Short mmCIF file of C-alpha atoms and ligand atoms in Angstrom, two decimals:
data_model
loop_
_atom_site.label_atom_id
_atom_site.label_comp_id
_atom_site.label_asym_id
_atom_site.label_seq_id
_atom_site.Cartn_x
_atom_site.Cartn_y
_atom_site.Cartn_z
CA MET A 902 0.00 0.00 0.00
CA SER A 903 1.34 3.49 -0.74
CA ILE A 904 2.34 5.60 2.25
CA LYS A 905 -0.43 8.09 1.43
CA ASP A 906 -3.11 5.37 1.50
CA TYR A 907 -1.64 3.73 4.62
CA VAL A 908 -1.59 7.05 6.51
CA ALA A 909 -5.14 7.94 5.39
CA LEU A 910 -6.38 4.55 6.62
CA LYS A 911 -4.64 4.79 9.98
CA LYS A 912 -5.88 8.35 10.51
CA GLU A 913 -9.44 7.27 9.77
CA GLU A 914 -9.13 4.44 12.32
CA MET A 915 -7.87 6.89 14.92
CA ARG A 916 -10.63 9.40 14.14
CA LYS A 917 -13.27 6.72 14.82
CA GLU A 918 -11.53 5.66 18.03
CA VAL A 919 -11.26 9.26 19.30
CA SER A 920 -14.91 10.03 18.49
CA GLU A 921 -15.92 7.41 21.08
CA LEU A 922 -13.79 8.80 23.92
CA LYS A 923 -15.43 10.77 26.73
CA ILE A 924 -12.40 12.91 27.64
CA VAL A 925 -10.83 14.72 24.67
CA PRO A 926 -7.16 13.76 24.07
CA THR A 927 -5.16 16.98 24.20
CA LEU A 928 -1.78 17.96 22.76
CA ALA A 929 0.10 21.13 23.70
CA ILE A 930 2.79 22.63 21.46
CA ILE A 931 5.19 25.22 22.81
CA GLN A 932 6.72 27.31 20.05
CA VAL A 933 9.48 29.79 20.84
CA ASN A 934 10.66 30.61 17.32
CA ASP A 935 8.79 32.16 14.44
CA ASP A 936 10.68 30.85 11.40
CA PRO A 937 8.67 29.72 8.34
CA ALA A 938 9.71 26.04 8.58
CA SER A 939 8.66 25.79 12.25
CA ASN A 940 5.40 27.61 11.54
CA ALA A 941 4.66 25.11 8.77
CA TYR A 942 5.49 22.10 10.99
CA VAL A 943 3.35 23.40 13.86
CA LYS A 944 0.46 24.16 11.51
CA GLY A 945 0.68 20.61 10.11
CA LYS A 946 0.62 19.05 13.59
CA LEU A 947 -2.38 21.13 14.67
CA LYS A 948 -4.20 20.23 11.44
CA ASP A 949 -3.52 16.49 11.94
CA ALA A 950 -4.78 16.75 15.52
CA GLU A 951 -7.96 18.54 14.43
CA ASN A 952 -8.66 15.98 11.68
CA ILE A 953 -8.49 13.15 14.20
CA GLY A 954 -10.48 14.95 16.90
CA ILE A 955 -7.52 15.65 19.16
CA LYS A 956 -7.52 19.08 20.82
CA GLY A 957 -4.37 21.04 19.92
CA ILE A 958 -3.21 23.96 22.05
CA LEU A 959 -0.48 26.25 20.71
CA ILE A 960 1.53 28.23 23.26
CA LYS A 961 3.64 30.80 21.40
CA LEU A 962 6.31 32.38 23.57
CA ASP A 963 8.49 35.40 22.99
CA GLU A 964 11.84 34.58 21.34
CA SER A 965 13.69 36.48 24.07
CA ILE A 966 12.37 34.17 26.85
CA SER A 967 15.00 32.83 29.29
CA GLU A 968 15.63 29.13 29.76
CA GLU A 969 14.31 29.40 33.32
CA ASP A 970 10.99 30.95 32.22
CA LEU A 971 10.59 28.38 29.44
CA ILE A 972 11.06 25.60 32.00
CA LYS A 973 8.31 27.21 34.13
CA GLU A 974 5.95 27.05 31.14
CA ILE A 975 6.88 23.40 30.52
CA ASN A 976 6.24 22.55 34.17
CA LYS A 977 2.79 24.15 34.05
CA ILE A 978 1.88 21.70 31.27
CA ASN A 979 3.65 18.77 32.96
CA ASN A 980 1.36 19.38 35.94
CA ASP A 981 -1.84 19.91 33.96
CA ASP A 982 -3.84 16.66 33.92
CA SER A 983 -6.05 17.87 31.08
CA ILE A 984 -3.03 17.87 28.69
CA HIS A 985 -1.75 14.43 27.65
CA GLY A 986 1.15 15.23 25.35
CA LEU A 987 3.66 18.07 25.01
CA ILE A 988 5.91 19.08 22.13
CA VAL A 989 8.52 21.80 22.41
CA GLN A 990 9.07 22.78 18.77
CA MET A 991 12.77 22.81 17.84
CA PRO A 992 14.96 24.70 17.07
CA LEU A 993 15.04 26.96 20.11
CA PRO A 994 16.68 30.43 20.32
CA LYS A 995 20.42 30.61 21.05
CA GLN A 996 20.07 31.50 24.76
CA ILE A 997 18.30 28.19 25.43
CA ASN A 998 20.04 24.81 25.63
CA GLU A 999 17.90 22.36 23.63
CA GLU A 1000 19.34 19.33 25.39
CA HIS A 1001 18.31 20.76 28.81
CA ILE A 1002 14.81 21.45 27.54
CA LYS A 1003 14.37 17.94 26.15
CA LEU A 1004 14.99 16.66 29.69
CA MET A 1005 12.35 18.96 31.21
CA VAL A 1006 9.33 17.46 29.42
CA ASP A 1007 7.61 14.82 31.57
CA PRO A 1008 8.65 11.49 29.92
CA LYS A 1009 4.99 10.35 30.06
CA LYS A 1010 3.94 13.37 27.98
CA ASP A 1011 7.00 13.35 25.70
CA VAL A 1012 5.23 12.29 22.49
CA ASP A 1013 8.27 13.36 20.42
CA GLY A 1014 10.31 10.68 22.17
CA PHE A 1015 13.26 13.03 22.83
CA HIS A 1016 13.72 12.36 26.58
CA PRO A 1017 15.95 9.32 27.28
CA LEU A 1018 13.25 7.97 29.64
CA SER A 1019 10.38 8.83 27.29
CA SER A 1020 7.56 6.29 26.99
CA PHE A 1021 8.00 6.70 23.21
CA ASN A 1022 10.55 6.19 20.45
CA PRO A 1023 11.28 9.21 18.25
CA CYS A 1024 8.46 9.52 15.70
CA THR A 1025 10.44 9.19 12.45
CA PRO A 1026 12.10 5.79 13.04
CA GLN A 1027 8.96 4.45 14.80
CA GLY A 1028 6.79 5.53 11.86
CA ILE A 1029 9.19 3.85 9.41
CA VAL A 1030 9.20 0.55 11.36
CA ASP A 1031 5.39 0.53 11.66
CA TYR A 1032 5.01 1.08 7.92
CA LEU A 1033 7.59 -1.57 6.95
CA LYS A 1034 5.85 -4.05 9.28
CA ALA A 1035 2.49 -3.25 7.65
CA GLU A 1036 4.17 -4.00 4.31
CA ASN A 1037 5.25 -7.40 5.73
CA VAL A 1038 8.93 -6.65 5.34
CA ASP A 1039 11.23 -9.37 6.65
CA PHE A 1040 13.81 -8.07 9.12
CA ALA A 1041 15.53 -11.14 10.57
CA ASP A 1042 19.10 -11.56 9.28
CA LYS A 1043 18.58 -8.80 6.69
CA ASN A 1044 21.46 -6.40 6.09
CA ALA A 1045 20.27 -2.95 7.16
CA VAL A 1046 22.31 0.16 6.43
CA VAL A 1047 21.43 3.43 8.14
CA ILE A 1048 23.15 6.50 6.68
CA GLY A 1049 23.25 9.35 9.22
CA ARG A 1050 23.72 9.14 12.98
CA SER A 1051 21.53 11.87 14.50
CA ASN A 1052 19.88 11.31 17.88
CA ILE A 1053 16.38 11.70 16.45
CA VAL A 1054 16.68 9.53 13.33
CA GLY A 1055 19.88 7.60 12.57
CA LYS A 1056 20.79 6.23 16.01
CA PRO A 1057 17.29 5.20 17.17
CA MET A 1058 16.59 3.80 13.69
CA ALA A 1059 19.67 1.56 13.90
CA LYS A 1060 18.71 0.42 17.40
CA MET A 1061 15.17 -0.47 16.34
CA LEU A 1062 16.33 -2.38 13.25
CA THR A 1063 18.84 -4.27 15.40
CA ASN A 1064 16.07 -5.16 17.87
CA LEU A 1065 14.13 -6.53 14.88
CA ASN A 1066 17.13 -8.83 14.24
CA CYS A 1067 18.64 -6.97 11.28
CA ASN A 1068 22.42 -6.99 10.79
CA THR A 1069 22.72 -3.23 11.13
CA THR A 1070 25.49 -0.87 10.03
CA ILE A 1071 25.55 2.89 10.59
CA LEU A 1072 27.36 4.97 7.97
CA HIS A 1073 28.13 8.68 8.42
CA SER A 1074 30.02 11.70 7.16
CA LYS A 1075 33.41 10.06 7.81
CA THR A 1076 32.58 6.82 5.94
CA SER A 1077 34.80 6.40 2.84
CA LYS A 1078 33.27 6.12 -0.65
CA LYS A 1079 34.72 2.61 -0.94
CA ASN A 1080 33.00 1.41 2.24
CA LEU A 1081 29.76 3.22 1.42
CA GLU A 1082 29.59 1.42 -1.93
CA MET A 1083 30.50 -1.94 -0.40
CA PHE A 1084 27.82 -1.71 2.32
CA LEU A 1085 25.16 -0.41 -0.08
CA ALA A 1086 25.75 -3.19 -2.61
CA ASN A 1087 24.99 -5.76 0.12
CA ALA A 1088 22.10 -3.95 1.79
CA ASP A 1089 18.55 -5.29 1.95
CA ILE A 1090 17.16 -2.26 3.83
CA ILE A 1091 18.68 1.21 3.44
CA VAL A 1092 17.52 4.17 5.52
CA ILE A 1093 19.09 7.47 4.54
CA ALA A 1094 18.81 10.60 6.73
CA ILE A 1095 21.60 13.05 5.93
CA GLY A 1096 20.04 16.07 4.21
CA LYS A 1097 21.92 15.84 0.88
CA LYS A 1098 19.83 15.96 -2.30
CA TRP A 1099 20.01 12.71 -4.31
CA PHE A 1100 23.08 11.40 -2.44
CA LEU A 1101 21.93 7.89 -3.40
CA ASP A 1102 22.01 7.77 -7.17
CA LYS A 1103 24.55 5.87 -9.23
CA GLN A 1104 25.68 3.40 -6.56
CA THR A 1105 24.88 -0.29 -7.01
CA PHE A 1106 21.86 -1.64 -5.09
CA LYS A 1107 20.33 -5.10 -4.83
CA ASN A 1108 17.23 -5.04 -7.03
CA ASP A 1109 15.14 -6.39 -4.16
CA ALA A 1110 16.42 -3.72 -1.74
CA ILE A 1111 14.22 -1.27 0.16
CA ILE A 1112 15.24 2.40 0.34
CA VAL A 1113 13.62 4.57 2.99
CA ASP A 1114 14.33 8.21 2.18
CA VAL A 1115 14.14 10.47 5.24
CA GLY A 1116 15.91 13.49 3.73
CA ILE A 1117 14.17 16.79 3.16
CA ASN A 1118 16.09 19.17 0.92
CA ARG A 1119 14.51 22.45 -0.25
CA GLU A 1120 15.65 23.91 -3.57
CA ASP A 1121 13.80 26.70 -5.41
CA GLY A 1122 10.66 26.04 -3.37
CA LYS A 1123 10.65 22.31 -4.22
CA LEU A 1124 11.36 19.34 -1.94
CA TYR A 1125 13.89 16.64 -2.77
CA GLY A 1126 14.92 13.51 -0.91
CA ASP A 1127 18.37 12.11 -0.18
CA ALA A 1128 17.83 9.52 -2.95
CA ARG A 1129 17.16 10.11 -6.65
CA PRO A 1130 13.58 8.97 -7.34
CA ASP A 1131 12.92 5.66 -9.10
CA LEU A 1132 16.16 3.85 -8.33
CA ASN A 1133 16.26 0.22 -9.43
CA VAL A 1134 15.05 -1.35 -6.16
CA LYS A 1135 11.93 -3.15 -4.88
CA LEU A 1136 10.54 -0.32 -2.75
CA GLN A 1137 11.59 3.32 -2.42
CA THR A 1138 9.69 5.84 -0.31
CA PRO A 1139 8.91 9.12 -2.10
CA VAL A 1140 9.79 12.70 -1.08
CA PRO A 1141 7.47 14.51 -0.53
CA GLY A 1142 4.61 12.25 0.52
CA GLY A 1143 6.76 9.65 2.29
CA VAL A 1144 8.50 9.54 5.64
CA GLY A 1145 7.20 13.01 6.61
CA LEU A 1146 3.65 11.63 6.60
CA LEU A 1147 4.73 8.61 8.70
CA THR A 1148 6.38 10.92 11.24
CA ARG A 1149 3.22 13.01 11.59
CA LEU A 1150 1.06 9.92 11.92
CA THR A 1151 3.27 8.52 14.67
CA LEU A 1152 3.06 11.73 16.66
CA MET A 1153 -0.73 11.33 16.77
CA LYS A 1154 -0.42 7.62 17.68
CA ASN A 1155 1.94 8.52 20.53
CA LEU A 1156 -0.48 11.18 21.77
CA LEU A 1157 -3.30 8.64 21.92
CA GLN A 1158 -1.07 6.17 23.74
CA ALA A 1159 0.00 8.87 26.22
CA TYR A 1160 -3.69 9.67 26.75
CA TYR A 1161 -4.56 6.05 27.60
CA GLN A 1162 -1.59 5.77 29.96
CA GLU A 1163 -2.48 9.00 31.78
CA ILE A 1164 -6.24 8.68 32.19
CA LYS A 1165 -5.89 5.22 33.76
P1 NAD B 1312 21.33 15.85 11.05
O1 NAD B 1312 21.01 16.90 10.04
O2 NAD B 1312 21.36 16.19 12.49
O3 NAD B 1312 22.75 15.19 10.72
C1 NAD B 1312 23.13 14.75 9.45
C2 NAD B 1312 23.72 13.36 9.56
O4 NAD B 1312 24.13 13.00 8.24
C3 NAD B 1312 24.95 13.27 10.45
O5 NAD B 1312 24.78 12.19 11.31
C4 NAD B 1312 26.12 13.03 9.49
O6 NAD B 1312 27.07 12.07 10.00
C5 NAD B 1312 25.43 12.45 8.28
N1 NAD B 1312 26.09 12.86 7.03
C6 NAD B 1312 26.30 14.13 6.59
N2 NAD B 1312 26.92 14.08 5.41
C7 NAD B 1312 27.12 12.80 5.09
C8 NAD B 1312 27.72 12.12 4.01
N3 NAD B 1312 28.26 12.80 2.99
N4 NAD B 1312 27.74 10.77 4.02
C9 NAD B 1312 27.19 10.08 5.03
N5 NAD B 1312 26.59 10.67 6.10
C10 NAD B 1312 26.58 12.01 6.12
O7 NAD B 1312 20.35 14.61 10.80
P2 NAD B 1312 18.77 14.49 10.95
O8 NAD B 1312 18.25 15.48 11.93
O9 NAD B 1312 18.54 13.04 11.14
O10 NAD B 1312 18.24 14.96 9.52
C11 NAD B 1312 18.68 14.34 8.31
C12 NAD B 1312 17.71 14.67 7.18
O11 NAD B 1312 16.44 14.10 7.47
C13 NAD B 1312 17.45 16.16 6.99
O12 NAD B 1312 17.24 16.39 5.62
C14 NAD B 1312 16.16 16.41 7.75
O13 NAD B 1312 15.44 17.52 7.24
C15 NAD B 1312 15.44 15.10 7.46
N6 NAD B 1312 14.42 14.72 8.45
C16 NAD B 1312 13.19 14.37 7.97
C17 NAD B 1312 12.20 13.95 8.82
C18 NAD B 1312 10.88 13.54 8.26
O14 NAD B 1312 9.91 13.41 9.01
N7 NAD B 1312 10.79 13.30 6.96
C19 NAD B 1312 12.43 13.90 10.20
C20 NAD B 1312 13.70 14.25 10.69
C21 NAD B 1312 14.69 14.65 9.78
#
């Protein structure tokens, strides 16, 4: 099933489920910046929530806010039983340490999965795994290559694939061309998250390989992935209309799960 159809189906299932709940699941988003990309992401999350019947609350704070005052705002939400999930939209202004802030969100409400003790995995790798499982992808003893080692995508992705019994390798900016080509030629599952337009292109791939393209690269108002479209493989996720949709879906799934855990 295409990602678009899969996401539409899952959203419809969630909408039905939410319509039967007595207490409305509620998501709060704290936004401290006002850049166009963050505004677009926040708007998308609020729209997804509304479509499913989840109440979204946006708390926009002044960009000059101190770290201490931001933590006070976070604690207000941590202590508010009517709010089940909290996102602090990144990036944050220079005066605020993002790593400190990630640790301030109550792990039970941390639907982004950024806190090390969070009840949730980060949304992008979780969304990818859920989709591949729905597509009946075999993981055991498959060679998985993850390109990129960020804390929100590459590292958790590699951990999750390893837990699914893949033979997992992480490649990164210091990997040589020779090794990159050697690992790619033997890979059954490739996840690329580096932010370089069409980095995967002329290399050799197995023709039954799966390429999951996480990259988002903006050029002249258009979006491009980290892989050239239509490579000679069995399955390649598109950009746009691919992993971004899975990430947004997973955020809503996490919110519902947080809701059930908290209203118990
Ligand atoms: P990042 O931007 O923090 O780091 C980039 C990573 O790429 C680093 O780990 C680095 O080692 C690796 N890298 C850079 N150049 C490389 C090269 N030439 N060869 C191999 N590895 C190289 O990573 P991120 O936050 O995971 O974001 C990566 C991309 O994924 C970006 O385009 C981002 O916009 C996108 N992204 C998309 C979604 C989504 O929902 N679709 C979610 C998160 C990130």
